[in-house]
CSV table of C-alpha atoms in Angstrom, one decimal:
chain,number,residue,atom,x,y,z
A,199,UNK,CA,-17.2,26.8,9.8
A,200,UNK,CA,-16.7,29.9,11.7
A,201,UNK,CA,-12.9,29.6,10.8
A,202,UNK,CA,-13.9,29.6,7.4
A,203,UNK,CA,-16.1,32.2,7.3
A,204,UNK,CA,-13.3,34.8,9.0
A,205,UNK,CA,-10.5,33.2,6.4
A,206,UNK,CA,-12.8,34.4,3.2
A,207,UNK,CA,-14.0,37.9,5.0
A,208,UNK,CA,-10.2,38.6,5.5
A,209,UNK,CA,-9.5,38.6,1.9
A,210,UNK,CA,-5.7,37.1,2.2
A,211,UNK,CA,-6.5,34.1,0.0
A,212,UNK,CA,-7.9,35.1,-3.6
A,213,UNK,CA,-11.4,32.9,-4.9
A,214,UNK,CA,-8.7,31.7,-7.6
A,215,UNK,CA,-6.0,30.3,-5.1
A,216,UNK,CA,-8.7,29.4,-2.9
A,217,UNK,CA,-10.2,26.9,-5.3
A,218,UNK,CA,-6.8,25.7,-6.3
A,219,UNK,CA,-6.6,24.2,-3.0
A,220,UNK,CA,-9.6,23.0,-2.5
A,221,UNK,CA,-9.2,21.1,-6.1
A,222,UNK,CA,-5.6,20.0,-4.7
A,223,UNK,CA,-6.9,18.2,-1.7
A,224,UNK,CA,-10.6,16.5,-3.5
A,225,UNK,CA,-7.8,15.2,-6.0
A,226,UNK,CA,-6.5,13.0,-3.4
A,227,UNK,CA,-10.0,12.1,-1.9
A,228,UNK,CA,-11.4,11.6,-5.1
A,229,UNK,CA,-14.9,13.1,-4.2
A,230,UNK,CA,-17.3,13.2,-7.4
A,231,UNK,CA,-19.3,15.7,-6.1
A,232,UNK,CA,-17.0,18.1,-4.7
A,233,UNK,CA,-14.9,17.7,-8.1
A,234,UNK,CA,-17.7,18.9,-10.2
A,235,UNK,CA,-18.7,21.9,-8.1
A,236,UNK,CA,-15.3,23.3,-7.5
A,237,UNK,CA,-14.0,22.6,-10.8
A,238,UNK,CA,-17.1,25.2,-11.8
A,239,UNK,CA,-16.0,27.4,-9.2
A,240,UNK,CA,-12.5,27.6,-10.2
A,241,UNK,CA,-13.5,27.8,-14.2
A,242,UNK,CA,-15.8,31.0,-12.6
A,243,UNK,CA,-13.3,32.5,-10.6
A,244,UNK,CA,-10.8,32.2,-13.9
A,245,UNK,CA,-8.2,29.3,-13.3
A,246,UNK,CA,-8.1,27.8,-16.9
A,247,UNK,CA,-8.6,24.2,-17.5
A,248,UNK,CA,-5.7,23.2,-18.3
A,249,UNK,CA,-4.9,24.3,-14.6
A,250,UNK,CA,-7.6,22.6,-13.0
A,251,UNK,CA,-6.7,19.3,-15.0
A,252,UNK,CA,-3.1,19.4,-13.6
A,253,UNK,CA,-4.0,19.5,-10.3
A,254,UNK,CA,-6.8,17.1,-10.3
A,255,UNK,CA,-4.2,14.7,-11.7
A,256,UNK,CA,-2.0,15.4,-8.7
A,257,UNK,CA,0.4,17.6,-10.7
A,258,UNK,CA,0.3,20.8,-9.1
A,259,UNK,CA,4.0,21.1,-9.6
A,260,UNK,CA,3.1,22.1,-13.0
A,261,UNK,CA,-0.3,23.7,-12.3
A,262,UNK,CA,0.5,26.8,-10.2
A,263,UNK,CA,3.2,28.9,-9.2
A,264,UNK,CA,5.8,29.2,-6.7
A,265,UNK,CA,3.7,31.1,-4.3
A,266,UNK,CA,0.5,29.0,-4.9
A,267,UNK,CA,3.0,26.0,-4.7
A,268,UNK,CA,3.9,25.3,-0.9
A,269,UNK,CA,-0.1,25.4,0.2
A,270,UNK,CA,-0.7,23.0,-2.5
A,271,UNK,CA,1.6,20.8,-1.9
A,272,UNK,CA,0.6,20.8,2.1
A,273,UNK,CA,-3.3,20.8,1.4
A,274,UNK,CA,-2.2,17.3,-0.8
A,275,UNK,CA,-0.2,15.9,2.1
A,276,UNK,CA,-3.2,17.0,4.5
A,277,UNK,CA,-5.6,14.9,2.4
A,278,UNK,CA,-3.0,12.0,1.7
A,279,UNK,CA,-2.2,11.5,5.5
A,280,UNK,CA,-5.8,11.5,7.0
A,281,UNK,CA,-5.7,15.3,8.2
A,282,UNK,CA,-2.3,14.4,10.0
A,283,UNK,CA,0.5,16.2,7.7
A,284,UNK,CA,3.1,16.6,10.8
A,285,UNK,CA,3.8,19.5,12.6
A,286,UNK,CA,7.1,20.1,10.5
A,287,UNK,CA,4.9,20.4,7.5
A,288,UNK,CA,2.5,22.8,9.2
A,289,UNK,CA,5.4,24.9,10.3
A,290,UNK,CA,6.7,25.2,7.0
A,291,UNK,CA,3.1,26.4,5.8
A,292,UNK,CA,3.4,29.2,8.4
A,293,UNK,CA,7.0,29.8,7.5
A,294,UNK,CA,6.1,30.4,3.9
A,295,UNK,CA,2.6,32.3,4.4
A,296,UNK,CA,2.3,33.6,7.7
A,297,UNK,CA,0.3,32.3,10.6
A,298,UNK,CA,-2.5,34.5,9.4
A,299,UNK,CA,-2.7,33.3,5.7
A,300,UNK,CA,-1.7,30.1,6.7
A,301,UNK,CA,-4.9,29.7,9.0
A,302,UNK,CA,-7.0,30.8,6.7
A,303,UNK,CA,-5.0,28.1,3.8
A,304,UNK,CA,-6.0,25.6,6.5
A,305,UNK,CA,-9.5,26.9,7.2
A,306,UNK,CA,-10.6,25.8,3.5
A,307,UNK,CA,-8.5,22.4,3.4
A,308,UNK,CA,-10.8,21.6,6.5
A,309,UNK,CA,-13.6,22.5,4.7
A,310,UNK,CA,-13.3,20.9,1.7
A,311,UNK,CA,-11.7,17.7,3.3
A,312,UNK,CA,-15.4,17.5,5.2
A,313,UNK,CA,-17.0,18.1,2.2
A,314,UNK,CA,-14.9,15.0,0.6
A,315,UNK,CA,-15.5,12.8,3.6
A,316,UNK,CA,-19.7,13.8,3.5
A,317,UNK,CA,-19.8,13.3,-0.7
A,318,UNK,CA,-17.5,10.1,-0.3
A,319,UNK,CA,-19.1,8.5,2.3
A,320,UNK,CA,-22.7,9.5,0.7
A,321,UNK,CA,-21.7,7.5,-2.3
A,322,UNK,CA,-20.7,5.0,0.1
A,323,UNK,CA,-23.8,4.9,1.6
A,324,UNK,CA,-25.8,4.2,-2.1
A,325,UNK,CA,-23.6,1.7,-3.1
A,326,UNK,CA,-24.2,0.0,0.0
A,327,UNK,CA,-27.9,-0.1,-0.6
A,328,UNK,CA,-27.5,-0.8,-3.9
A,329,UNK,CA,-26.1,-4.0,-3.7
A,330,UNK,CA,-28.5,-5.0,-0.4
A,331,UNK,CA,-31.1,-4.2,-2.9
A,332,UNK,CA,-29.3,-6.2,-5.5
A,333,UNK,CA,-28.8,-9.4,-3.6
A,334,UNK,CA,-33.0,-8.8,-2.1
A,335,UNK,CA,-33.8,-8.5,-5.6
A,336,UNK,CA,-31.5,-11.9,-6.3
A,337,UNK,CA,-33.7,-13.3,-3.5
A,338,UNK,CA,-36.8,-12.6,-4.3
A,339,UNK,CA,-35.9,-14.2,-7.7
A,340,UNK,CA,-34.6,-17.1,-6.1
A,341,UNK,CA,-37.7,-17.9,-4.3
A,342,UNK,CA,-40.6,-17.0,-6.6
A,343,UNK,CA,-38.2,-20.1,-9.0
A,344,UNK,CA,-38.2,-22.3,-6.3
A,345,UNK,CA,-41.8,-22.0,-5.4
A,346,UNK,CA,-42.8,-21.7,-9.5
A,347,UNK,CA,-40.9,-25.0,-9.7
A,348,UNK,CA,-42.6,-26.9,-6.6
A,349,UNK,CA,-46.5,-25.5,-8.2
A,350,UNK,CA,-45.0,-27.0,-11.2
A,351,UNK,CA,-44.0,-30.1,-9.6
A,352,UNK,CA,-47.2,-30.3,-7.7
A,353,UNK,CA,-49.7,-29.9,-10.7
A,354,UNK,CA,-47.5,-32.9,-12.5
A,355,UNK,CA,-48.4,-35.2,-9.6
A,356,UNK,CA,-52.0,-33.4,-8.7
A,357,UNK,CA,-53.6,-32.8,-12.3
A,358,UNK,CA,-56.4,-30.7,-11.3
């Protein structure tokens, strides 16, 4: 978090590019949450929507520029290979931005691929107890047919 704070207080990363990448890496995760709220960022900061649907398709080839490109590409490959891109790809990141820039580039696809893993694994969480509600619920109706049928059965052979 620190990291994070420093990379948006140094100003080397605009709000727009800076929610480029953050939409470039919850593409791969797939994170409902973190799509909705940075999609509204970005739409606030200015990127356009055609934009933001190119790169939440995985197209940012077509989405952003040749400078935006490279960290784009490497914020994807972040997400795609579990926070393990390779040090080649993180050398090329410095290459092309600095080590600066490239820090603070990395700062937000940390942040936003914890924000994936906490919204993903929330929704894991739910659908989890959804379905252990789901099969209780199947119990419960289970039971109160088996014990309906055996009152049933027992009034047939105890009229009362």
């Amino acid at each position: 978090m620190p990291r994070l704070v420093r990379a948006k207080r140094a100003d080397r990363v605009s709000e727009q590019f800076a929610e480029k990448i953050m939409l470039a890496v919850t593409a791969v995760n797939e994170c409902q949450y973190c799509t909705r709220y940075h999609t509204d960022l970005a739409r606030e900061t200015g990127v356009d929507r055609e934009t933001i649907a190119q790169i939440l398709e995985n197209d940012v080839g077509s989405a952003v520029d040749d400078g935006e490109l490279p960290a784009l590409q490497f914020a994807q490959r972040y997400a795609e290979t579990d926070e393990n891109p390779g040090p080649d790809a993180l050398a090329a990141l410095r290459d092309e931005y600095g080590r600066d820039t490239a820090a603070d580039i990395l700062a937000f696809i940390r942040a936003i691929y914890f924000g994936n893993l906490l919204g993903n694994t929330y929704d894991a969480v739910r659908f989890a107890l959804a379905k252990r509600a789901q099969a209780g619920r199947r119990c419960l109706r289970s039971a109160s047919a088996r014990i309906t049928r055996t009152v049933e059965l027992l009034r047939e052979r105890c009229p009362v």
